[in-house]
mmCIF file of C-alpha atoms in Angstrom:
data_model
loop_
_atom_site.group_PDB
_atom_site.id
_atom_site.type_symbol
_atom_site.label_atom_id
_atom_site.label_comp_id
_atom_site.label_asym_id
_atom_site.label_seq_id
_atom_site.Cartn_x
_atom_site.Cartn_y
_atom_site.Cartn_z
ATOM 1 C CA UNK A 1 -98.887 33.991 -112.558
ATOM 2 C CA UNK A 2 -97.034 31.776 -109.893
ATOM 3 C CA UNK A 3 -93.735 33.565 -108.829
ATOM 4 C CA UNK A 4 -90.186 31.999 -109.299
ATOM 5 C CA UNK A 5 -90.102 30.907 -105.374
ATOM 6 C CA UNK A 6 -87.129 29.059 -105.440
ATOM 7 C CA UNK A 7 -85.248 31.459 -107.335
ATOM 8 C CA UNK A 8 -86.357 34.338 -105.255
ATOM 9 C CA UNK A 9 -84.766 32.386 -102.079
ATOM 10 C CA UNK A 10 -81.746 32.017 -104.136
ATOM 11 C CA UNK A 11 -80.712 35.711 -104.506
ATOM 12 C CA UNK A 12 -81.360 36.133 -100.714
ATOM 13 C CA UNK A 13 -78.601 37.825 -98.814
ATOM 14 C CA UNK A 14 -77.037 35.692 -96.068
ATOM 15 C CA UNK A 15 -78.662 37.403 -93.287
ATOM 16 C CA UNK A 16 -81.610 37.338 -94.916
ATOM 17 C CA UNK A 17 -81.496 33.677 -95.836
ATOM 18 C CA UNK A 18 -81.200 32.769 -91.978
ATOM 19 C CA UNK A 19 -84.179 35.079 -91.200
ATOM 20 C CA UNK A 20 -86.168 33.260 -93.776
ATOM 21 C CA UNK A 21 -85.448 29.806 -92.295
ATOM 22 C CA UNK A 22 -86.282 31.203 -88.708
ATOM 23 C CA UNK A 23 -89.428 32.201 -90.272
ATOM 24 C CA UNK A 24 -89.913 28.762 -91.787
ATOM 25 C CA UNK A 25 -89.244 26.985 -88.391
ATOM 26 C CA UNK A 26 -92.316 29.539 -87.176
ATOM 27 C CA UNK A 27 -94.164 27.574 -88.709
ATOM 28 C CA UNK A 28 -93.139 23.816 -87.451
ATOM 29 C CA UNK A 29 -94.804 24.133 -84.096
ATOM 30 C CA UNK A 30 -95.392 20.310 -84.421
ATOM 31 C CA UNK A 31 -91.807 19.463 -84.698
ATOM 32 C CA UNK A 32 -90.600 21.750 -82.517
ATOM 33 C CA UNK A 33 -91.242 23.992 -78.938
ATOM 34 C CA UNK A 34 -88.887 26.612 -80.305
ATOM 35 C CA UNK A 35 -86.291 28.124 -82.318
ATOM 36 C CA UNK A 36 -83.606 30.427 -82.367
ATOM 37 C CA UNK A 37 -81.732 32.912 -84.601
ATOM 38 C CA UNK A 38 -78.072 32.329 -83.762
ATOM 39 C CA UNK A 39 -76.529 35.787 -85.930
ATOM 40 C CA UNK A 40 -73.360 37.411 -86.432
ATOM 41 C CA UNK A 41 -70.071 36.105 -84.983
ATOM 42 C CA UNK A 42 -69.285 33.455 -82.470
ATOM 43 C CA UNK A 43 -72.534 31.314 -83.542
ATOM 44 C CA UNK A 44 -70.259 28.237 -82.976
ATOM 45 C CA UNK A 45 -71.543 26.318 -85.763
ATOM 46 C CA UNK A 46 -75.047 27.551 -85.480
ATOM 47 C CA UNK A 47 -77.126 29.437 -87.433
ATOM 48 C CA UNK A 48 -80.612 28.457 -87.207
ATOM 49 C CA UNK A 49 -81.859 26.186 -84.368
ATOM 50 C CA UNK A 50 -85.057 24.312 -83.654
ATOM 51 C CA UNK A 51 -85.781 22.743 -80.103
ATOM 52 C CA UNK A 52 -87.504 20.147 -79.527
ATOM 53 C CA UNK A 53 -88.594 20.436 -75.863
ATOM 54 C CA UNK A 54 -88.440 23.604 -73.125
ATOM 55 C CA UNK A 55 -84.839 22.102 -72.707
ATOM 56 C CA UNK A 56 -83.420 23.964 -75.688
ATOM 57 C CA UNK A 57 -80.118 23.305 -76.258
ATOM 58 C CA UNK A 58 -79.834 21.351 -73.018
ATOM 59 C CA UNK A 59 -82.154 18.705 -75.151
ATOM 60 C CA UNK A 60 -82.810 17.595 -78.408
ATOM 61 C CA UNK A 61 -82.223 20.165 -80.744
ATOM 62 C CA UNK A 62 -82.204 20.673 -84.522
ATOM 63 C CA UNK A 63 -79.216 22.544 -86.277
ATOM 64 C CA UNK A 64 -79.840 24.267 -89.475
ATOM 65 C CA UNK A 65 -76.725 25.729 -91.824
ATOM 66 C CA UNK A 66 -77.349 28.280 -93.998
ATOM 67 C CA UNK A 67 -75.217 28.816 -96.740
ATOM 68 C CA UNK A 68 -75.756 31.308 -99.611
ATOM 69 C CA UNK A 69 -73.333 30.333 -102.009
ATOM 70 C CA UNK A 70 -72.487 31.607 -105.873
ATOM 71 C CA UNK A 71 -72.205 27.882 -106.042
ATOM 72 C CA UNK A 72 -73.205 24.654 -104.880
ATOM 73 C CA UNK A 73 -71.878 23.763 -101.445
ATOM 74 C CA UNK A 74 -68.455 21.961 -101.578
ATOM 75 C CA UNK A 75 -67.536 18.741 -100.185
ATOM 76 C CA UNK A 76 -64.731 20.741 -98.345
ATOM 77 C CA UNK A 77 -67.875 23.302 -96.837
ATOM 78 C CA UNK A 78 -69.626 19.407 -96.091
ATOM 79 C CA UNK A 79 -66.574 18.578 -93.509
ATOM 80 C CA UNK A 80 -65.590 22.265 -92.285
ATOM 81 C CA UNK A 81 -69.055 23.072 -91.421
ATOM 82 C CA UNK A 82 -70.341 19.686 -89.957
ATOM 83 C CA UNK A 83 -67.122 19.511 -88.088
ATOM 84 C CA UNK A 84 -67.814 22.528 -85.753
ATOM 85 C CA UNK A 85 -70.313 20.957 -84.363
ATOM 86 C CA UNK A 86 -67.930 17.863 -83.746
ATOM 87 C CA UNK A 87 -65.642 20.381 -82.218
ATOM 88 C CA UNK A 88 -67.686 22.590 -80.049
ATOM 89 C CA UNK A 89 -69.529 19.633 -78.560
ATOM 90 C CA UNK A 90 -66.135 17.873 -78.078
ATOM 91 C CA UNK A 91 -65.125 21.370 -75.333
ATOM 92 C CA UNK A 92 -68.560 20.682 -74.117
ATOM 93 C CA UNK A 93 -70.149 24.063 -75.056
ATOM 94 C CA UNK A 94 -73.221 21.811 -76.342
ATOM 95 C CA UNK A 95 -74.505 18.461 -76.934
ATOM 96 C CA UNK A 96 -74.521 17.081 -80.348
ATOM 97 C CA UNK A 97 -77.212 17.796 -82.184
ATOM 98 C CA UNK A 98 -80.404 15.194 -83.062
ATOM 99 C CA UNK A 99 -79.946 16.562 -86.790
ATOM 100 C CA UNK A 100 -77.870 18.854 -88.894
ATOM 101 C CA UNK A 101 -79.395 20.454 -92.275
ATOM 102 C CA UNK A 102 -77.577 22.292 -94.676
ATOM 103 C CA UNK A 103 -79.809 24.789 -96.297
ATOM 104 C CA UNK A 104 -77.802 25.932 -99.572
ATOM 105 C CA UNK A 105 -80.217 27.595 -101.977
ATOM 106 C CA UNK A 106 -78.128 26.167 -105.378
ATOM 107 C CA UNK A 107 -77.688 22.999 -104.131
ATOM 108 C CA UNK A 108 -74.986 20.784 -103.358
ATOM 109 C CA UNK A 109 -71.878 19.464 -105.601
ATOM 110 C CA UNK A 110 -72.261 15.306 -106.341
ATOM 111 C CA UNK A 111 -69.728 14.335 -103.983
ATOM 112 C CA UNK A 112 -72.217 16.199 -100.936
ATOM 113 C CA UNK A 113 -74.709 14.496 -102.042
ATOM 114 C CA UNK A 114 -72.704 10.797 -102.583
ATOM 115 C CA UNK A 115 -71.998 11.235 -98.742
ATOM 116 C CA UNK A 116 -75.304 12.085 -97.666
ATOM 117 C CA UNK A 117 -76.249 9.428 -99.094
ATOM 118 C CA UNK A 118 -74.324 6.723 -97.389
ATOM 119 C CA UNK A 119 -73.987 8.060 -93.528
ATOM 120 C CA UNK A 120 -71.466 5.507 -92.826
ATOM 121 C CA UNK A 121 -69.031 6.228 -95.424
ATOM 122 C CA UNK A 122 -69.521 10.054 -94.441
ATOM 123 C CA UNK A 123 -68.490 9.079 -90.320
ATOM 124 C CA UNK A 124 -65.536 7.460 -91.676
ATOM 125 C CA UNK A 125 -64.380 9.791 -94.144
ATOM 126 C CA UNK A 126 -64.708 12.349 -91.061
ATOM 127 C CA UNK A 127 -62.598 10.151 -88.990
ATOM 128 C CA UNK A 128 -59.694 8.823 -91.921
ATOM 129 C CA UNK A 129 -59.264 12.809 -93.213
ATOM 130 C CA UNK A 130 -59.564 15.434 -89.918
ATOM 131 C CA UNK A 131 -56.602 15.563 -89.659
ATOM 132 C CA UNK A 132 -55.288 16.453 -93.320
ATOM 133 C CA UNK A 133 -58.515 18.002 -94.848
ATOM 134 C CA UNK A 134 -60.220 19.767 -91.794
ATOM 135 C CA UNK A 135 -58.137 20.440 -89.235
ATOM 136 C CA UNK A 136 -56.704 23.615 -90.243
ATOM 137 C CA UNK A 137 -60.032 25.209 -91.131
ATOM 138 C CA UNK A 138 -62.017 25.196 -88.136
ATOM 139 C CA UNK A 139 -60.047 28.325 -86.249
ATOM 140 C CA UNK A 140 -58.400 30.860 -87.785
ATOM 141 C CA UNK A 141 -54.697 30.583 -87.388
ATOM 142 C CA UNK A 142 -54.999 27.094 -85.773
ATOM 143 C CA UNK A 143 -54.956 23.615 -86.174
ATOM 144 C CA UNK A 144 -56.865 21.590 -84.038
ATOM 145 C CA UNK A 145 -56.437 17.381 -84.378
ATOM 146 C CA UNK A 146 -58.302 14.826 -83.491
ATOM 147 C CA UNK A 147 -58.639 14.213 -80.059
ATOM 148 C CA UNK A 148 -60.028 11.479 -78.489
ATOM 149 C CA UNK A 149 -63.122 13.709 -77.185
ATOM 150 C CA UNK A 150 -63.584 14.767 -81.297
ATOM 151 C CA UNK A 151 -63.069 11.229 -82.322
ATOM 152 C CA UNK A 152 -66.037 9.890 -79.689
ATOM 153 C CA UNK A 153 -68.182 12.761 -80.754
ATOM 154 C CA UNK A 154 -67.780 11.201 -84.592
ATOM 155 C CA UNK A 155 -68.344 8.160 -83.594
ATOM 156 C CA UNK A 156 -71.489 8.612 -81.433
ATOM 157 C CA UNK A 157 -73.426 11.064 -83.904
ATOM 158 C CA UNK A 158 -75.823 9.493 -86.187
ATOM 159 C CA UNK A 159 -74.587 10.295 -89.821
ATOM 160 C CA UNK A 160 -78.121 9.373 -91.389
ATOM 161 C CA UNK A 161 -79.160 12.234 -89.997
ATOM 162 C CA UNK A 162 -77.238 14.873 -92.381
ATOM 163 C CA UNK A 163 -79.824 16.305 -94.730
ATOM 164 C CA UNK A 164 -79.955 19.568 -97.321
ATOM 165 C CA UNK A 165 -81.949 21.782 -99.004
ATOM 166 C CA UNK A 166 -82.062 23.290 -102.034
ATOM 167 C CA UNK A 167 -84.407 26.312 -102.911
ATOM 168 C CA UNK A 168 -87.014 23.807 -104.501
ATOM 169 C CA UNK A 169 -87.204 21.372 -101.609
ATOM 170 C CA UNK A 170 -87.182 24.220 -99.088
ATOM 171 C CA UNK A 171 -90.375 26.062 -101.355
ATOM 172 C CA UNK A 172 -92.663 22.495 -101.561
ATOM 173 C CA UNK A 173 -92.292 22.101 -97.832
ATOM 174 C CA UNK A 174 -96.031 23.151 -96.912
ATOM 175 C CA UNK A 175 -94.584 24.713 -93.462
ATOM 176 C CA UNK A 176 -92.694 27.161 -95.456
ATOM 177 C CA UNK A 177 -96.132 28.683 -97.073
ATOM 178 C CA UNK A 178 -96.245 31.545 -94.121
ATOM 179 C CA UNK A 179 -92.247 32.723 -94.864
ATOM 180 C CA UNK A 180 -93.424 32.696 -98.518
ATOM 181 C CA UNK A 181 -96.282 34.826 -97.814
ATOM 182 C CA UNK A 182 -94.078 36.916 -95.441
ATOM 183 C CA UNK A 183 -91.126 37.415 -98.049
ATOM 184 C CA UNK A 184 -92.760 36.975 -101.584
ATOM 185 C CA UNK A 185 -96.531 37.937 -100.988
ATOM 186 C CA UNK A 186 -97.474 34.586 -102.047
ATOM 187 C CA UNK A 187 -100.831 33.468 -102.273
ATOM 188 C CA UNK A 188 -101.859 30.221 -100.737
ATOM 189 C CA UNK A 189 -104.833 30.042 -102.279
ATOM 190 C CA UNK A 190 -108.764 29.620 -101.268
ATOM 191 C CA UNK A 191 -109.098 27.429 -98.113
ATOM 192 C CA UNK A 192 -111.696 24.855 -98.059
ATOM 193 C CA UNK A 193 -115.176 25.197 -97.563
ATOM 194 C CA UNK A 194 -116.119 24.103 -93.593
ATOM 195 C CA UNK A 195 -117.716 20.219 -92.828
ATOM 196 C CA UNK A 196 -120.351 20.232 -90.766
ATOM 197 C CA UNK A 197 -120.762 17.350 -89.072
ATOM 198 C CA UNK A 198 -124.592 15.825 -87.873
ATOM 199 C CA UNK A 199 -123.869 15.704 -83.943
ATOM 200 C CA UNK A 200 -122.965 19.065 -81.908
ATOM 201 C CA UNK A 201 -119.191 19.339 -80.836
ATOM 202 C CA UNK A 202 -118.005 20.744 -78.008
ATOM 203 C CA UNK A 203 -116.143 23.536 -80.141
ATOM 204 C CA UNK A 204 -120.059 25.186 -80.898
ATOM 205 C CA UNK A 205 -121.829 24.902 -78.067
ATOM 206 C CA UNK A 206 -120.936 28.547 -76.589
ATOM 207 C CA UNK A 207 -121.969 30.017 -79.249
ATOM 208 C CA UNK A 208 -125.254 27.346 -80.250
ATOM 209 C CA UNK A 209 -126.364 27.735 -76.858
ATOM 210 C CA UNK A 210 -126.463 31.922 -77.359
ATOM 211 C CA UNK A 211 -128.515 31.260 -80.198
ATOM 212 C CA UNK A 212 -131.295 28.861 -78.807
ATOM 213 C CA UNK A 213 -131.753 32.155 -75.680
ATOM 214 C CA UNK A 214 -132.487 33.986 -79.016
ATOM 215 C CA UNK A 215 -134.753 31.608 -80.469
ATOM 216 C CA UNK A 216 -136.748 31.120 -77.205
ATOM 217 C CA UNK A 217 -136.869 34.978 -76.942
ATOM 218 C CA UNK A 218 -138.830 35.379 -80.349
ATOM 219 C CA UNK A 219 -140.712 32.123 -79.640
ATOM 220 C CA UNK A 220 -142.836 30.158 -79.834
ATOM 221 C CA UNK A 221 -141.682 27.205 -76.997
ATOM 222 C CA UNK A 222 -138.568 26.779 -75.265
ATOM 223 C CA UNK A 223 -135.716 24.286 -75.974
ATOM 224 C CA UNK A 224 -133.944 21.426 -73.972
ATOM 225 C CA UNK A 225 -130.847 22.066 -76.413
ATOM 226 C CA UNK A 226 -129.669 22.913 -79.973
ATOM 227 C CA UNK A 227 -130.541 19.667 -80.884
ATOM 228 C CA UNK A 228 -133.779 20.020 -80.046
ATOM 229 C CA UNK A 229 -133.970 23.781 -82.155
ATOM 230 C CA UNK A 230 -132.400 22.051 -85.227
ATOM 231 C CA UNK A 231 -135.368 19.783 -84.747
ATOM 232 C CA UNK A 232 -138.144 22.690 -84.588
ATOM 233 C CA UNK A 233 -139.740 23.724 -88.155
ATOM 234 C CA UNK A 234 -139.755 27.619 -87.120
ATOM 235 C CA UNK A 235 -135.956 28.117 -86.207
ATOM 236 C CA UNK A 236 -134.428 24.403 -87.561
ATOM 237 C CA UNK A 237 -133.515 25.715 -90.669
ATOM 238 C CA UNK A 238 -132.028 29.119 -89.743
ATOM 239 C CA UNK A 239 -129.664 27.499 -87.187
ATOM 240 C CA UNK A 240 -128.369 25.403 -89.724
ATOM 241 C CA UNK A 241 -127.388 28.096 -91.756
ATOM 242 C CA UNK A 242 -125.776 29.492 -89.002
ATOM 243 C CA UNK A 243 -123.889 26.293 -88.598
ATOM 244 C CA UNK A 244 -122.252 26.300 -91.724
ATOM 245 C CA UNK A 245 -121.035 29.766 -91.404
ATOM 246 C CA UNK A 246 -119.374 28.773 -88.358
ATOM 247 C CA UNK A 247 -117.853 25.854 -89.550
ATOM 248 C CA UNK A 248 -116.756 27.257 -93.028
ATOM 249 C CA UNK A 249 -115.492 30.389 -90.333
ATOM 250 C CA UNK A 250 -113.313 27.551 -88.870
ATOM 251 C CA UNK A 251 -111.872 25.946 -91.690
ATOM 252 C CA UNK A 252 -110.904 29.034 -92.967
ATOM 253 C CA UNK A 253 -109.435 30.024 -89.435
ATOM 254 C CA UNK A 254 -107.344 26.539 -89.433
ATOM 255 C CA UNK A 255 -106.106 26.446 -93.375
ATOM 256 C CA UNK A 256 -104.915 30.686 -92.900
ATOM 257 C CA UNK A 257 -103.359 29.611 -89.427
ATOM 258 C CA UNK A 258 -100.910 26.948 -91.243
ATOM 259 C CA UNK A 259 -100.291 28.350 -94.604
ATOM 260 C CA UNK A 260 -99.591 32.386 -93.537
ATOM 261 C CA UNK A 261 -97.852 34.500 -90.337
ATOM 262 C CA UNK A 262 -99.736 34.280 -87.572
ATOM 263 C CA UNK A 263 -100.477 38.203 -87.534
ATOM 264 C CA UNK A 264 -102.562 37.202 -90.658
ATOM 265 C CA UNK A 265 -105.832 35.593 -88.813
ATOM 266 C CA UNK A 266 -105.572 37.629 -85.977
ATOM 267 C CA UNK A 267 -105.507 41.047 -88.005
ATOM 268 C CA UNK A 268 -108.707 39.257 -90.229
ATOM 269 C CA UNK A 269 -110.370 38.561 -86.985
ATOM 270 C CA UNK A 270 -109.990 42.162 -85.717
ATOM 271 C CA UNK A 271 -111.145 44.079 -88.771
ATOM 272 C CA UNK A 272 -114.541 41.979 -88.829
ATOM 273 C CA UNK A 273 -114.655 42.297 -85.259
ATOM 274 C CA UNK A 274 -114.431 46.000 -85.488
ATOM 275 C CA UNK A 275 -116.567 46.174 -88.780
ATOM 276 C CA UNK A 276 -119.543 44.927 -86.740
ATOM 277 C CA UNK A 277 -119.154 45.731 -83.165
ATOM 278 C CA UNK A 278 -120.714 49.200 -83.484
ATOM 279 C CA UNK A 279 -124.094 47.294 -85.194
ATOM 280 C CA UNK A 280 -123.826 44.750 -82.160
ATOM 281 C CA UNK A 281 -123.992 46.754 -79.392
ATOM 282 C CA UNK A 282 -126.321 48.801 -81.150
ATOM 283 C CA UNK A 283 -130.151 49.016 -79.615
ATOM 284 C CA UNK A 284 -132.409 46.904 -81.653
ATOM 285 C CA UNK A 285 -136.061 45.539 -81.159
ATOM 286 C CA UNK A 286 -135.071 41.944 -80.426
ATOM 287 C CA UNK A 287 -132.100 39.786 -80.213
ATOM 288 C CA UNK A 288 -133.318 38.039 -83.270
ATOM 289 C CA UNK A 289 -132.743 41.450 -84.725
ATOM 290 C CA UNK A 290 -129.327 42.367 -83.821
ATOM 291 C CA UNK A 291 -128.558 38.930 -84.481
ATOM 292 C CA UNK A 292 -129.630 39.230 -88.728
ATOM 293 C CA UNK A 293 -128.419 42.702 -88.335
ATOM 294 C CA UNK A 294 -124.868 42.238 -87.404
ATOM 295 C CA UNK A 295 -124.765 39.340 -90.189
ATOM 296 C CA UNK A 296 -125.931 41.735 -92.714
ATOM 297 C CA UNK A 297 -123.422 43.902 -91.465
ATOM 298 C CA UNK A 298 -120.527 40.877 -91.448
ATOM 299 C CA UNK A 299 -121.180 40.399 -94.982
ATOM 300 C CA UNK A 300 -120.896 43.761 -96.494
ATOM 301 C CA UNK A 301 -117.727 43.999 -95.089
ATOM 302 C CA UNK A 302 -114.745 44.477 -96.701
ATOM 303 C CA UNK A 303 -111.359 43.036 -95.406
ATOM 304 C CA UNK A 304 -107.704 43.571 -96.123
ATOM 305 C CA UNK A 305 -104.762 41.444 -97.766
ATOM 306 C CA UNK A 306 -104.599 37.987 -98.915
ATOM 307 C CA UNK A 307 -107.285 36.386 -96.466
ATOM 308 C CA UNK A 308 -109.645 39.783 -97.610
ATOM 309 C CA UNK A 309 -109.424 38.244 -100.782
ATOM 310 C CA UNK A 310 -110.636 34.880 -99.881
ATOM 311 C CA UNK A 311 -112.765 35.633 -97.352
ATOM 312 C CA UNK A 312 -116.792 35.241 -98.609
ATOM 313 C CA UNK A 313 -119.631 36.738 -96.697
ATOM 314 C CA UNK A 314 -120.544 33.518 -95.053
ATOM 315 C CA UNK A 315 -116.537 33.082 -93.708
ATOM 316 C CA UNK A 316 -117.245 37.085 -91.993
ATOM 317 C CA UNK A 317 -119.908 35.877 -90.347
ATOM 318 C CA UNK A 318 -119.057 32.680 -89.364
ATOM 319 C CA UNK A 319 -116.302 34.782 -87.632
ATOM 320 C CA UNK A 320 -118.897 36.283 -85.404
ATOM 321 C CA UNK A 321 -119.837 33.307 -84.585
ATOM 322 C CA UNK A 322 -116.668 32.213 -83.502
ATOM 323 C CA UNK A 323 -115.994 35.652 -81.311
ATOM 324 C CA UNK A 324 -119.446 35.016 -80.261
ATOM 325 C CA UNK A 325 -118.292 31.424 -79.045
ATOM 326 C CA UNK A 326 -115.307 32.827 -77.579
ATOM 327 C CA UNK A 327 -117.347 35.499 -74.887
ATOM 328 C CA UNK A 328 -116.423 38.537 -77.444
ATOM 329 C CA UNK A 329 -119.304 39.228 -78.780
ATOM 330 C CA UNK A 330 -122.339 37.113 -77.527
ATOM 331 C CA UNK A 331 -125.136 36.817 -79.263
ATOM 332 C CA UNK A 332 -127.630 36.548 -75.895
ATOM 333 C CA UNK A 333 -126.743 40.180 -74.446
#
């Protein structure tokens, strides 16, 4: 039965709600170069932060606000919260932000959500009310006004770029499948089966290449290429099998790699790799022979945690092909 993610993200401590959204921006290596935890006191506005180049902080960057509430998030949390920023960039301790996201498991109240929705009326109701509604709330046992440096800051961020999160929105977001699986033990589910396309790519050749040594080992003839084996009625059919282990191996690499930690694959990849190293370096009559040996082996194996559970025989040994590709474990040794 599917698990209750969103409510399980709701009853999250605070600390534990920012380590689950650094977890989540683990995952958005497209969107970002990296990230950073900011915990504890003096975070200056900042909990969570995603960059997006090796400039950090000193470039774009991302700001993400967690806050656990027992309720939704207030319009009053809206303008404290958001105003830091304003502040802190204003005594130059950073530049503003490319986007700010509030990440508040129940939600936010209507009036949030009214100014989110209209960025301009937000910037003005930032400029028309620092002074009487935020002013006092930003430093503990201090007021501090609107200064011309605050004012320009307001006036040069881009409002449309205020979001939030809820628990639901923050659950569908595919890149948060690995802190799921991290967190809840979720399941992502089976990957899909592997393409194989007509023409060689570049990604097989290592490994194709090993194989046609083998083939011209157990004979008969020699051949120019793969293509040229795929073509040959003795071996043709066996190195298309092959094929499609390696390419079902590689969907299954690629679908694991975006949907759980990255410790997942490589942990897979080591316990078939040590399930069938022993058979590989083993002595055997032929190379032919060590080859349908070790794929015997790779398919009797039996693998741990979620991607155990998915992984089929052909998936194990399309993995050897892949550490064969990759100068592991070659087939032509």
């Amino acid at each position: 039965m599917r698990k209750n993610y969103p409510g399980l993200i709701s009853v999250l401590n605070a600390a534990e709600l920012e380590d689950f959204v650094d977890d989540w921006l683990e995952q958005r290596y497209k969107d970002y170069h990296s990230h950073e935890r900011w915990s504890g006191t003096g975070d200056r506005g900042r909990d969570v932060t995603g960059y997006v180049t090796d400039r950090r902080m000193d470039g774009p960057w991302d700001n993400y606000q967690c806050k656990q509430l027992s309720t939704k998030l207030s319009e009053k949390a809206l303008f404290v919260e958001l105003g830091k920023i304003f502040m802190h960039s204003a005594a130059g301790t950073y530049s503003l932000p490319r986007a700010y996201t509030f990440v508040a498991p129940l939600g936010v109240v209507r009036k949030v959500r009214e100014f989110v929705a209209h960025p301009d009326t937000l910037k003005q109701a930032f400029l028309d009310l620092w002074n009487t509604y935020i002013a006092d709330d930003l430093v503990e046992n201090a007021t501090v006004t609107l200064s011309p440096e605050i004012e320009g800051k307001i006036r040069a961020f881009n409002f449309a770029q205020v979001h939030w999160l809820d628990a639901s929105r923050l659950a569908k977001d595919p890149a948060c499948m690995p802190a799921l699986v991290k967190w809840f033990d979720a399941d992502p589910g089976q990957s899909p089966r592997g393409i194989v396309p007509d023409a060689i790519q570049d990604n097989e050749s290592a490994y194709l290449s090993q194989l046609v040594c083998i083939y011209e080992e157990r004979g008969p003839g020699t051949y120019a290429d793969p293509e040229a084996a795929l073509a040959c009625p003795t071996h043709g059919e066996h190195l298309r099998i092959q094929r499609t282990r390696f390419f079902d191996a590689t969907a299954f690499d690629r679908f694991y790699r975006d949907s759980t930690p990255v410790d997942f694959v490589k942990t897979f990849r080591h316990e078939v790799h040590s399930g069938v190293v022993d058979v590989h370096q083993d002595e055997h009559s032929s190379k032919f022979t060590r080859l349908n040996k070790v794929m015997q082996q790779a398919a009797l194996l039996q693998t741990s945690g979620i991607l155990g559970r998915h992984a089929g025989p052909h998936v194990k040994q399309g993995t050897c092909h892949m550490l064969a590709n990759e100068g592991v474990m070659p087939w032509d040794r």
